[in-house]
PDB file of C-alpha atoms in Angstrom:
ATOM      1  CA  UNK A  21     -18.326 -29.049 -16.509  1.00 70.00           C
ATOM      2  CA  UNK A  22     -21.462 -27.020 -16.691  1.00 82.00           C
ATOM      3  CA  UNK A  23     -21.520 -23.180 -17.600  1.00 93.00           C
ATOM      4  CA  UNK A  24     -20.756 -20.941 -14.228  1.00 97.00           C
ATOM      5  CA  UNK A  25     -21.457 -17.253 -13.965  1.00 97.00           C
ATOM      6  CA  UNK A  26     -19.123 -15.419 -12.082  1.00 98.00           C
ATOM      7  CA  UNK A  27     -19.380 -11.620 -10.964  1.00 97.00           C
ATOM      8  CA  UNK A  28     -16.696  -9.278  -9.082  1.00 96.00           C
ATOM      9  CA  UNK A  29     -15.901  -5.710  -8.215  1.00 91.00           C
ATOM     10  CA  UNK A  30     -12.759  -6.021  -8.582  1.00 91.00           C
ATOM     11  CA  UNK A  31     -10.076  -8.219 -10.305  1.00 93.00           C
ATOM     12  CA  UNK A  32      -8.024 -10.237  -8.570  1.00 96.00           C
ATOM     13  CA  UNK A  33      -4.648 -12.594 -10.287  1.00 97.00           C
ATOM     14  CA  UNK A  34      -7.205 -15.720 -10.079  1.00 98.00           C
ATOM     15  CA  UNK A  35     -10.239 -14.611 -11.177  1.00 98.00           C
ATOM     16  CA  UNK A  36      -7.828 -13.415 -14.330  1.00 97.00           C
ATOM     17  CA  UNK A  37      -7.061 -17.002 -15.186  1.00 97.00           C
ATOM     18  CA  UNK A  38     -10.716 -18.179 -14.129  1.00 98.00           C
ATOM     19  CA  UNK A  39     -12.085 -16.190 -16.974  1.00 97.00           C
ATOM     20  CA  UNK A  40      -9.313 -17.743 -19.512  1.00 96.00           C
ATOM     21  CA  UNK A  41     -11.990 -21.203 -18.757  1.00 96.00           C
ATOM     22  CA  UNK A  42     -14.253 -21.404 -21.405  1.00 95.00           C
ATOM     23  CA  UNK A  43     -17.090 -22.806 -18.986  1.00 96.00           C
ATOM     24  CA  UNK A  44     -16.744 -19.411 -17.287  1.00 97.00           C
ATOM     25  CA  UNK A  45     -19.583 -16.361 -18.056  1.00 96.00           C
ATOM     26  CA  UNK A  46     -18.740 -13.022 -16.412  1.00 96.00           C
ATOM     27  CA  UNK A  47     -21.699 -11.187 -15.310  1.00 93.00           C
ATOM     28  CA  UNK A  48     -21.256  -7.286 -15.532  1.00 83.00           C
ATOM     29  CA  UNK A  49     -22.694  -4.508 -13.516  1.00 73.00           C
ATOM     30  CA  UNK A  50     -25.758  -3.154 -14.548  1.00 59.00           C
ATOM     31  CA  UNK A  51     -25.339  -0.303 -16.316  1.00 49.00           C
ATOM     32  CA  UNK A  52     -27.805   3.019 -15.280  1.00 44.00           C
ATOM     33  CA  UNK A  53     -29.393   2.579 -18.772  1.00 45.00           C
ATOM     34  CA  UNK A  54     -30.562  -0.646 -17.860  1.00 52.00           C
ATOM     35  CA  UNK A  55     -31.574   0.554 -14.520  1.00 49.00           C
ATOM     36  CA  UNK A  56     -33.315   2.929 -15.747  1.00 45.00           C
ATOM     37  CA  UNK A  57     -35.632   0.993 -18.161  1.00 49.00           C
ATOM     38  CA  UNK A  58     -36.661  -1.449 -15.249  1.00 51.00           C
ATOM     39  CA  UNK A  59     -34.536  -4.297 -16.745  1.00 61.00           C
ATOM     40  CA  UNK A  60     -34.253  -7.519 -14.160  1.00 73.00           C
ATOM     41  CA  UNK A  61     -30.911  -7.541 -12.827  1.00 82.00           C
ATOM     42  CA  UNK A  62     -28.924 -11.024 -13.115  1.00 88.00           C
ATOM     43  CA  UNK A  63     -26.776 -12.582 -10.677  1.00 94.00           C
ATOM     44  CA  UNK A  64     -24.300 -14.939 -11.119  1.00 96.00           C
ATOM     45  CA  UNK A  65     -23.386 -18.309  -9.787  1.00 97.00           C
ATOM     46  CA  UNK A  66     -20.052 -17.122  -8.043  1.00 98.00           C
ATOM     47  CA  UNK A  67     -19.832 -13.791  -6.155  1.00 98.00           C
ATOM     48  CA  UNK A  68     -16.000 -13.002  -5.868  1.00 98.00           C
ATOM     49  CA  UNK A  69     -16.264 -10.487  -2.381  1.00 97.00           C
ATOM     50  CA  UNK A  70     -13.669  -7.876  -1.384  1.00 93.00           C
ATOM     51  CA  UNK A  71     -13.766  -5.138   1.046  1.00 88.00           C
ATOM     52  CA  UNK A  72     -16.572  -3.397   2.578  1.00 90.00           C
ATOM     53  CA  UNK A  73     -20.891  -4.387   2.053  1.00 95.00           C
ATOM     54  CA  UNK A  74     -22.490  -1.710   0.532  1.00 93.00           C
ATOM     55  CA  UNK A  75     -26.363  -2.587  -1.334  1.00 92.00           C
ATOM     56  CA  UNK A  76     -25.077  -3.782  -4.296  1.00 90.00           C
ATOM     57  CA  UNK A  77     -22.634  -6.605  -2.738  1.00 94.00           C
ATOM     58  CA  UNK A  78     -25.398  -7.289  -0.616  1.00 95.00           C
ATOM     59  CA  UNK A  79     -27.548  -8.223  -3.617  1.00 94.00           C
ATOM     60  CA  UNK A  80     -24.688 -10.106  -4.865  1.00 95.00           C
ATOM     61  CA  UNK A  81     -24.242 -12.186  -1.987  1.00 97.00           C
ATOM     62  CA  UNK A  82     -27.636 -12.979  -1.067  1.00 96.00           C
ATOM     63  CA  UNK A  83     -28.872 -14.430  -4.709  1.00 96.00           C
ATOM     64  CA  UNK A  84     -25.251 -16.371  -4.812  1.00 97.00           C
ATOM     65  CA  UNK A  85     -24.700 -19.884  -5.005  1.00 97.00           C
ATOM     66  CA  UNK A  86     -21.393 -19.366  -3.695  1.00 98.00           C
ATOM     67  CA  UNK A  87     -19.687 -16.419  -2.572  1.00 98.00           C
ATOM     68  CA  UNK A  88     -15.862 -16.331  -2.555  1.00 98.00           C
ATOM     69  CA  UNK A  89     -13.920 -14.189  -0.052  1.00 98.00           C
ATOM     70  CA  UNK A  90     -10.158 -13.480   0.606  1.00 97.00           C
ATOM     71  CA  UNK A  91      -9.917 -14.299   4.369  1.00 97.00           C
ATOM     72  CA  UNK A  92     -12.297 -15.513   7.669  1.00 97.00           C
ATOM     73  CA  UNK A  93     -11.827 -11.751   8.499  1.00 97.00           C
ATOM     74  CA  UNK A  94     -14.416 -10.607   5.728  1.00 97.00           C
ATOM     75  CA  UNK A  95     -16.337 -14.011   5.739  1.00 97.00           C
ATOM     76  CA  UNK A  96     -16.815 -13.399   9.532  1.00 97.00           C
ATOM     77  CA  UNK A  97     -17.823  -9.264   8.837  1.00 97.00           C
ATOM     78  CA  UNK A  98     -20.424 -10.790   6.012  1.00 97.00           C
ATOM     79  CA  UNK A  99     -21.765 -13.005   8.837  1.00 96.00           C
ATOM     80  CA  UNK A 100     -22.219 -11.049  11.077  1.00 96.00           C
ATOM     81  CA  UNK A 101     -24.085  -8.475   8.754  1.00 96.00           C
ATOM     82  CA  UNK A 102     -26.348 -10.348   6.698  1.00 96.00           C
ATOM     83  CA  UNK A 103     -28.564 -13.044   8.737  1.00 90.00           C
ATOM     84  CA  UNK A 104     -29.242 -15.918   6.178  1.00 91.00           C
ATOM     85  CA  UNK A 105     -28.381 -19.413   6.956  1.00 87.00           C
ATOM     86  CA  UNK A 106     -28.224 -20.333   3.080  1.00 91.00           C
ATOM     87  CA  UNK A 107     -25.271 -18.609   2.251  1.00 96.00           C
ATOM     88  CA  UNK A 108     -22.698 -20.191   1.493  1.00 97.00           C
ATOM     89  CA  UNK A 109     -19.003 -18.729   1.738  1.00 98.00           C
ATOM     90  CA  UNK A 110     -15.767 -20.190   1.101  1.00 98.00           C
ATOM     91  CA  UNK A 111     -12.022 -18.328   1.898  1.00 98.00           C
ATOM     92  CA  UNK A 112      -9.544 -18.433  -1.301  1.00 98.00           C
ATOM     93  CA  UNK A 113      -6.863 -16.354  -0.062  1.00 98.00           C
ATOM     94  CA  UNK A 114      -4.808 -14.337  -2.694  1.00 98.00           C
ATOM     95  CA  UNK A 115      -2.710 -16.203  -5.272  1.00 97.00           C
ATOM     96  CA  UNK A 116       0.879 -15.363  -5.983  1.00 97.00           C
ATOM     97  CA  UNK A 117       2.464 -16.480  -8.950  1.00 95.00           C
ATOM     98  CA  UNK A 118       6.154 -17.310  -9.162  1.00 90.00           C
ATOM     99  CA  UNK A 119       8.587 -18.399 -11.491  1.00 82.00           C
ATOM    100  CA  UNK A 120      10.035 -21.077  -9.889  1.00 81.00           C
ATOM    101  CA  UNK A 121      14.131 -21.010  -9.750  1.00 78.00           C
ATOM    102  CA  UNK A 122      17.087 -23.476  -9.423  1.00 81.00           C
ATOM    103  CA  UNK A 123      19.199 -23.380  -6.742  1.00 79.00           C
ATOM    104  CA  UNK A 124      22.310 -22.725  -8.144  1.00 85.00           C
ATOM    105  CA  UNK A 125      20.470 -19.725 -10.187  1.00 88.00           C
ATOM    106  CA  UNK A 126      19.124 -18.610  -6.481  1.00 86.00           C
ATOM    107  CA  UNK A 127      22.682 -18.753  -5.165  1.00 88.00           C
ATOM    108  CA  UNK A 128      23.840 -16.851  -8.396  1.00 92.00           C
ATOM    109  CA  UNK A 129      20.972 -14.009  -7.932  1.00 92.00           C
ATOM    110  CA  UNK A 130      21.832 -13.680  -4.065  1.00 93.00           C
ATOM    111  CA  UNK A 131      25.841 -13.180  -4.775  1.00 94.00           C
ATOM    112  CA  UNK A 132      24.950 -11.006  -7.128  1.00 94.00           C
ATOM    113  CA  UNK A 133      22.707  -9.108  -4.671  1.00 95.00           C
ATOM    114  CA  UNK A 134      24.845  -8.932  -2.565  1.00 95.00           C
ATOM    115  CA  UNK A 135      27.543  -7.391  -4.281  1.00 96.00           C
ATOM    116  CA  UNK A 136      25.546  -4.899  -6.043  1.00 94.00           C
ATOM    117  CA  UNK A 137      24.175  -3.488  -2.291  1.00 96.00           C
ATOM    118  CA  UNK A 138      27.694  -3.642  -0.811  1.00 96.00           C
ATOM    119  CA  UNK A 139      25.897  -6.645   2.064  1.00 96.00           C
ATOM    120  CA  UNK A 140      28.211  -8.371   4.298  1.00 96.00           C
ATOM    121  CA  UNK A 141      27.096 -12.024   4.341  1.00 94.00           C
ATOM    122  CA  UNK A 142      27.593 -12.486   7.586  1.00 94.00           C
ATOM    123  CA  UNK A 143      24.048  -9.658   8.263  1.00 97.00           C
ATOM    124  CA  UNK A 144      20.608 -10.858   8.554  1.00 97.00           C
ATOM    125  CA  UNK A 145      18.662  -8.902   6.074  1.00 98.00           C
ATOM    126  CA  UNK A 146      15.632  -7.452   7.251  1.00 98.00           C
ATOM    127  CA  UNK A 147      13.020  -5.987   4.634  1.00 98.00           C
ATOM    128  CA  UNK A 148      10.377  -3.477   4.768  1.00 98.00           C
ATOM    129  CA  UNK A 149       8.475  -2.648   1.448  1.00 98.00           C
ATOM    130  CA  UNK A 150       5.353  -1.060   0.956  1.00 97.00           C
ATOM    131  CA  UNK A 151       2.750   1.005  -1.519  1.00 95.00           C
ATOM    132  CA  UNK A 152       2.303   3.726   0.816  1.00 96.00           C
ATOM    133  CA  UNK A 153       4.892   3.603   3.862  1.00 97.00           C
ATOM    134  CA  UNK A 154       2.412   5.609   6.030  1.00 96.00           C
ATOM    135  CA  UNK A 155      -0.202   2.403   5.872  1.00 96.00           C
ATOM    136  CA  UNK A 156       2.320  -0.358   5.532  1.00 96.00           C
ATOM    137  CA  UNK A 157       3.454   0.794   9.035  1.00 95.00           C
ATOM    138  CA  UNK A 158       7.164   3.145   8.397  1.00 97.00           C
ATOM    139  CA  UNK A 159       7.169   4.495  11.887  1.00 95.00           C
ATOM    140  CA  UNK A 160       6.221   1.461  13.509  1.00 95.00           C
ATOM    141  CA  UNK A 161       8.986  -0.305  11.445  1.00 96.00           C
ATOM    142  CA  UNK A 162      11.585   2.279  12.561  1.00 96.00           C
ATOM    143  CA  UNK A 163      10.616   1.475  16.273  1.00 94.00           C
ATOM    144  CA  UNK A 164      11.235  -2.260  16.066  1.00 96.00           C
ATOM    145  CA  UNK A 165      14.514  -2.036  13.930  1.00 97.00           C
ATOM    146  CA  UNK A 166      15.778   0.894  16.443  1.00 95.00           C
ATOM    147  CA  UNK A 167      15.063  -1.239  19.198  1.00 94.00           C
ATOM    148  CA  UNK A 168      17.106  -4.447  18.179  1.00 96.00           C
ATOM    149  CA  UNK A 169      20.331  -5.483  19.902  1.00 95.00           C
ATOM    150  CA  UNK A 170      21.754  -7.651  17.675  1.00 96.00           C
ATOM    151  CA  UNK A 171      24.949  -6.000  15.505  1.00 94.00           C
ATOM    152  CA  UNK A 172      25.241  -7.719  12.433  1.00 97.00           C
ATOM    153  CA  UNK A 173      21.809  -6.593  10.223  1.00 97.00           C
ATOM    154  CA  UNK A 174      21.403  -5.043   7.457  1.00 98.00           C
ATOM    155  CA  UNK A 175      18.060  -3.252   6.876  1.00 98.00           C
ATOM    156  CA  UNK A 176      16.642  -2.716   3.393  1.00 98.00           C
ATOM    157  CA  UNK A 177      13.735   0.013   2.718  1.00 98.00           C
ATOM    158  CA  UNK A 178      12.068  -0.509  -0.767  1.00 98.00           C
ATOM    159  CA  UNK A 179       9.172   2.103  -2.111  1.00 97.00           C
ATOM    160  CA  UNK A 180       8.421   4.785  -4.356  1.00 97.00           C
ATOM    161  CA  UNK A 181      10.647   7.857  -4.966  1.00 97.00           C
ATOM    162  CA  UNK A 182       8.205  10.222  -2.711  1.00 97.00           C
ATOM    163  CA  UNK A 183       7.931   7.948   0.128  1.00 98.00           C
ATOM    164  CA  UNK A 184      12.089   7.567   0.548  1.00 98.00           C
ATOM    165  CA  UNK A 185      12.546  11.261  -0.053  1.00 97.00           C
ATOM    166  CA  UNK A 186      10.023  11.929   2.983  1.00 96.00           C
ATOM    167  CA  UNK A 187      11.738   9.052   5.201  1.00 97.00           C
ATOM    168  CA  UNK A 188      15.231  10.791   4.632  1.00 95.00           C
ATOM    169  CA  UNK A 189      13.975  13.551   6.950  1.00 93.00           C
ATOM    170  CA  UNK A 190      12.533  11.170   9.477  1.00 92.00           C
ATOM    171  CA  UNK A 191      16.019   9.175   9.821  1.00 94.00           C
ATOM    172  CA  UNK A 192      18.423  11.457  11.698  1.00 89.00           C
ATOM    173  CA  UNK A 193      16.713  10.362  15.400  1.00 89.00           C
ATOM    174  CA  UNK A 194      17.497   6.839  14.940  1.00 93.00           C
ATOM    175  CA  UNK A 195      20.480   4.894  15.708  1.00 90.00           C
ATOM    176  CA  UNK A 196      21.151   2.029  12.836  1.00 95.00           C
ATOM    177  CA  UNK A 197      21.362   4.589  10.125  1.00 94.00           C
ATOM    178  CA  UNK A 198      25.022   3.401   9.031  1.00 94.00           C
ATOM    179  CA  UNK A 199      23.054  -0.293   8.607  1.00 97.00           C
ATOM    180  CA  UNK A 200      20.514   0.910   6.201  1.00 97.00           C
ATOM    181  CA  UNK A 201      20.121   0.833   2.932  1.00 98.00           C
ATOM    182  CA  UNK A 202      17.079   2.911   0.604  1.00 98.00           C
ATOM    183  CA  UNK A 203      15.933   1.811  -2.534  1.00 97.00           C
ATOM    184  CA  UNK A 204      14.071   3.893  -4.651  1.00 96.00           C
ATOM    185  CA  UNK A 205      11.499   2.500  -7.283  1.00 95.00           C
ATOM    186  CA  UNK A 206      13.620  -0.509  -7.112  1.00 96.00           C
ATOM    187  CA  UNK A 207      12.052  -2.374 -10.123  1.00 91.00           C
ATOM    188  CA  UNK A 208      12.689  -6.178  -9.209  1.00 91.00           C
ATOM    189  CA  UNK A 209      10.921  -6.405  -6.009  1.00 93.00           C
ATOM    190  CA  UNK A 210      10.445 -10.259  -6.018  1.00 93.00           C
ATOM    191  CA  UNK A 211      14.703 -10.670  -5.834  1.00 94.00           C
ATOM    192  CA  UNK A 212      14.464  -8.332  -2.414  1.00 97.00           C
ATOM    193  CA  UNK A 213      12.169 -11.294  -0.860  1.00 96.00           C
ATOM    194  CA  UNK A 214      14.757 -13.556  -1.712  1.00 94.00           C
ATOM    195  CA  UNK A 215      17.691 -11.808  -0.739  1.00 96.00           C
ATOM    196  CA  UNK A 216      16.205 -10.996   2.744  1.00 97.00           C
ATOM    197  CA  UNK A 217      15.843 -13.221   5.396  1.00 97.00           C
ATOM    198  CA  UNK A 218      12.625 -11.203   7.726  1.00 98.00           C
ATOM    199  CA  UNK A 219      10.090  -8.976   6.179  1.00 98.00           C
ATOM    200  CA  UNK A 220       7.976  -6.893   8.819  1.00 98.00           C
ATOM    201  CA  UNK A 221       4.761  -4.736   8.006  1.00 97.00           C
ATOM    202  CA  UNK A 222       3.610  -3.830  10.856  1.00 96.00           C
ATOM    203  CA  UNK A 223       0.721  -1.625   9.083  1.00 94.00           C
ATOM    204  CA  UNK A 224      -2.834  -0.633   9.948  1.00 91.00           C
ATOM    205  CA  UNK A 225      -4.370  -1.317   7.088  1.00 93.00           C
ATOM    206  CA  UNK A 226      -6.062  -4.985   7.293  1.00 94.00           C
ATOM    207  CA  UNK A 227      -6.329  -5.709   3.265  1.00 94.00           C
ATOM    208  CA  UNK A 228      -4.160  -9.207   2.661  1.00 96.00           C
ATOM    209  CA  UNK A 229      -0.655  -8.490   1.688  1.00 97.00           C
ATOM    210  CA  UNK A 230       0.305 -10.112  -1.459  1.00 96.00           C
ATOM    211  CA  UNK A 231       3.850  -9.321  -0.202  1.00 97.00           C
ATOM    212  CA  UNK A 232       3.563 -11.493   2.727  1.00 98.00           C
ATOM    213  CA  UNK A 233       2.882 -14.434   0.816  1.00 97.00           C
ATOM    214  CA  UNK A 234       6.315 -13.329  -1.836  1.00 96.00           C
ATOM    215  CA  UNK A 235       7.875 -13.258   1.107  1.00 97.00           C
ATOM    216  CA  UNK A 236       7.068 -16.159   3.052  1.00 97.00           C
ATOM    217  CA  UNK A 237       7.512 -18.120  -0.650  1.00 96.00           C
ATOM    218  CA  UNK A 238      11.033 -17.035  -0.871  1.00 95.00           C
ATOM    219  CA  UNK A 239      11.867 -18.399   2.747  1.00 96.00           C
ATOM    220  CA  UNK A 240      11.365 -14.889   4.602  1.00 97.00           C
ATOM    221  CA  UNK A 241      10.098 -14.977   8.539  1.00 97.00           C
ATOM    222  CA  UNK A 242       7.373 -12.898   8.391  1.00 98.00           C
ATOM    223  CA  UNK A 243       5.993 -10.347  10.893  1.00 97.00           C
ATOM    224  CA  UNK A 244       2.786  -9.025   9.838  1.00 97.00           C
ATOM    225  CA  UNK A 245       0.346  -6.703  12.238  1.00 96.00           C
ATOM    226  CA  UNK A 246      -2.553  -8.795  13.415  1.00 94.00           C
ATOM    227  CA  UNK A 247      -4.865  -6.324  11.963  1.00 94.00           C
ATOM    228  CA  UNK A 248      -3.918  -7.437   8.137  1.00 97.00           C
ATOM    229  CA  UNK A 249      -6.270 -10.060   6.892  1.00 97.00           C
ATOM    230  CA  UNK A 250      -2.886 -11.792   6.031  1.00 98.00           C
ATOM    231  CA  UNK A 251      -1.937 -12.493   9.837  1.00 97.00           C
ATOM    232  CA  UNK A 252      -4.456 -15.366   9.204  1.00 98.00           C
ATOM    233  CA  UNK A 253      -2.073 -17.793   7.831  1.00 97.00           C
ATOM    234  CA  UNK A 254       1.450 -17.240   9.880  1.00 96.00           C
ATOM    235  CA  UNK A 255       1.581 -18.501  13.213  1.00 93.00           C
ATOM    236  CA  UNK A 256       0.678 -16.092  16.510  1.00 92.00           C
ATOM    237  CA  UNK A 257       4.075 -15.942  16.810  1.00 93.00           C
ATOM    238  CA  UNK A 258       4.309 -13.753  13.984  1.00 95.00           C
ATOM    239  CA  UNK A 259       1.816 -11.458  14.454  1.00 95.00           C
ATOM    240  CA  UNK A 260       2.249  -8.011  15.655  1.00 94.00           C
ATOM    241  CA  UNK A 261       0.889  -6.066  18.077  1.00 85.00           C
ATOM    242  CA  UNK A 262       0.512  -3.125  17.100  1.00 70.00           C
ATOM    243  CA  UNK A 263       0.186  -1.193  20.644  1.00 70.00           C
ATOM    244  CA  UNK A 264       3.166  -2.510  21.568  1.00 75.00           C
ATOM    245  CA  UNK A 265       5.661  -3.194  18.492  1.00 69.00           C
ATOM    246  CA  UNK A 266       8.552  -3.584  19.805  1.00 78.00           C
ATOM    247  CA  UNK A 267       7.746  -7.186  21.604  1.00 90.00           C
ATOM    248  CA  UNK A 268       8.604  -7.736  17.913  1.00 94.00           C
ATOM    249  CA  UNK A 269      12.039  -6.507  18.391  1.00 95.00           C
ATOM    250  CA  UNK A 270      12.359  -8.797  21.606  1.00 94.00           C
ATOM    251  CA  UNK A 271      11.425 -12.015  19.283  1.00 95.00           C
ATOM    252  CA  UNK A 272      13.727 -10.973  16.530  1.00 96.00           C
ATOM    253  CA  UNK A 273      16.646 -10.614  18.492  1.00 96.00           C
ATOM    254  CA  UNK A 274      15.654 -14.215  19.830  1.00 94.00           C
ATOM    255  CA  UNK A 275      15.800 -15.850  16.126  1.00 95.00           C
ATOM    256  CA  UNK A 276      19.126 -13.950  15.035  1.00 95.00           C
ATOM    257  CA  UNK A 277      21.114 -16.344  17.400  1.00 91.00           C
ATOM    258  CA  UNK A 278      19.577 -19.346  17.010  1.00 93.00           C
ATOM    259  CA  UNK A 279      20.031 -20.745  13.397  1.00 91.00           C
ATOM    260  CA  UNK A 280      18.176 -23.851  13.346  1.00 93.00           C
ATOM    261  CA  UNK A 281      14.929 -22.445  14.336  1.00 94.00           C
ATOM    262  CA  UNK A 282      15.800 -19.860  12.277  1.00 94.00           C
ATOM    263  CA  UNK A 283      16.702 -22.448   9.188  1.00 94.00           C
ATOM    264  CA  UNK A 284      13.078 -24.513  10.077  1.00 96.00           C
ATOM    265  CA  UNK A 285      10.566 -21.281  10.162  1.00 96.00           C
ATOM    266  CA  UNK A 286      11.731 -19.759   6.641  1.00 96.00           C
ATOM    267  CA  UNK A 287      10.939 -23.763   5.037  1.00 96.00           C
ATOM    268  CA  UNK A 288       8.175 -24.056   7.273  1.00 97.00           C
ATOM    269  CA  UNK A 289       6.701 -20.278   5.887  1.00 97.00           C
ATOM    270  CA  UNK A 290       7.957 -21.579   2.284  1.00 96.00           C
ATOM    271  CA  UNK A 291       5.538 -24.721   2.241  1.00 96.00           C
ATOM    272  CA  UNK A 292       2.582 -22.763   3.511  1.00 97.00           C
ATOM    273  CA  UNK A 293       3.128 -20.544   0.652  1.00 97.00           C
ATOM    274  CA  UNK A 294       3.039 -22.727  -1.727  1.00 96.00           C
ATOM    275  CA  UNK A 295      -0.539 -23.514  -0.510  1.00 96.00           C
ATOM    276  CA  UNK A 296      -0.958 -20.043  -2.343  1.00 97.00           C
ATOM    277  CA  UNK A 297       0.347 -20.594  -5.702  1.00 97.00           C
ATOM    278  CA  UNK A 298      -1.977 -19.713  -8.905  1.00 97.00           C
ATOM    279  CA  UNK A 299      -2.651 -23.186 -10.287  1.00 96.00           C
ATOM    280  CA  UNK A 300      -3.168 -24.473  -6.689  1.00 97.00           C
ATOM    281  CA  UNK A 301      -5.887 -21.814  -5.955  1.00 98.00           C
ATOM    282  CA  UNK A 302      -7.312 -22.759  -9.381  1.00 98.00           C
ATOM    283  CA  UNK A 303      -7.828 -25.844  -8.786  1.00 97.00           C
ATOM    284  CA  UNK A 304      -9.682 -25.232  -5.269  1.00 98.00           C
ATOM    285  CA  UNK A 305     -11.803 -23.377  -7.152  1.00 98.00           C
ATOM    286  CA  UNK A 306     -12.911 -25.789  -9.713  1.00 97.00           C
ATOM    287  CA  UNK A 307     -13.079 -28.438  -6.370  1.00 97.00           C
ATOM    288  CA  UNK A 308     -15.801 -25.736  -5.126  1.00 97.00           C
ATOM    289  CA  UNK A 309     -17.831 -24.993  -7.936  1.00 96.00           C
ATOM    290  CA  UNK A 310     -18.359 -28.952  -9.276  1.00 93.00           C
ATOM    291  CA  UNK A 311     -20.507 -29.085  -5.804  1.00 88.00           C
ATOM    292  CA  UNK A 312     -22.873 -26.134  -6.981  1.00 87.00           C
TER     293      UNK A 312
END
């Protein structure tokens, strides 16, 4: 394979392994000294796009053979924004990369679990876990949950020791406190995605959530507001909206009783995540780059 220059912002888990290739040049950011002496900025092959356009990702995109981008949301926004029928952008959404595990270890990790948390097996486990709680949607989590009607649940919170000190004051108003459980700085995360059987952020932030994919991987039904980038790849079903949140409730209390659909949606979310996985994303991306 030829030599491809590649140039990013910011890392991401596959443009980590891309740069392990040895046909792979990273371009970096011209520094102000070379600004200031008038030297010719280079662009690269590949522009890896996140986020916002400001001048500089404009440049990047527009003297691009191919610009990568994490979802339709921000190929649509880079549309929309810069008129030029050459470019050419292709969606790699984020990669997740997990250890896969036998069953009879799962089953092992999950009694465990369950033992160590004091869950009745009988509960569906719900899970909410974010970086910042305000953003990943707390209040609007709270609603739903407080809103359910079915008894046997057991609700997990997972984040950082300043964000479950500040819910413990929030708490008192609502009515499944005795069904609750707070983690603080919990350290393995990934075993919380597999212990649980939903995972809702119903945030307003719309950056993908890696945690939707760990979750949907590990057999979680996902709700995820329609706003995050990652609402692209669940069904509409899934999606929530977020000025009225509590439709959410109404669906969830739906899947609780009936097992089968239940059963079919967390395999169903499973084989879409495995779309996902590291070495599958790294291989789309060589599939891409052999056409430039």
């Amino acid at each position: 394979m030829n030599n491809i220059t590649i140039s990013y912002l910011k890392q991401n888990l596959l443009i980590e392994e891309i740069e392990k290739e040895n046909f792979i040049e990273v371009i970096k950011k011209q520094s102000v000294l070379n600004k200031l002496f008038l030297k010719k900025q280079v662009f690269a092959d590949v522009y890896f796009h996140f986020g916002t356009l400001n001048k500089s990702s404009i440049l990047n995109i527009i003297n691009a053979k191919l610009i990568i981008v994490s979802s339709n949301a921000i190929r649509n926004m880079i549309l929309e924004n810069i008129k030029n029928e050459n470019l050419a952008i292709e969606v790699i959404y984020p990669s997740i990369n997990i250890e896969n595990k036998e069953i009879k270890e799962i089953k092992k990790l999950k009694a465990k679990l369950y033992q160590e948390l004091n869950i009745d097996t009988k509960n569906k486990i719900i899970l909410f876990t974010a970086k910042n709680f305000k953003t990943g949607g707390i209040n609007k989590f709270l609603e739903i949950i407080n809103e359910l009607n079915y008894k046997y649940i057991q609700v997990i919170i997972a984040g950082s020791s300043q964000d479950i000190y500040a819910l413990k004051f929030k708490l008192n108003s609502y009515s499944f406190i005795d069904k609750l459980i707070l983690l603080d700085n919990y350290q393995e995360l990934d075993n919380l995605f597999l212990l649980a059987d939903f995972f809702i952020l119903p945030g307003n932030t719309n950056t993908f959530s890696i945690n939707v994919l760990k979750a949907m991987y590990f057999k979680c039904i996902v709700f995820v507001s329609k706003i995050n980038n990652a609402s692209e790849i669940v069904d509409i079903f899934s999606t929530i909206d977020n000025y009225s949140p509590t439709n959410t409730s109404f669906k969830l209390d739906s899947l609780f009783i009936r097992e089968t659909e239940l059963k079919s949606i967390q395999q169903g979310n499973k084989n879409i995540a495995k779309n996902f996985l590291l070495k599958q994303n790294l291989l789309r991306f060589k599939k891409l780059i052999s056409k430039i």
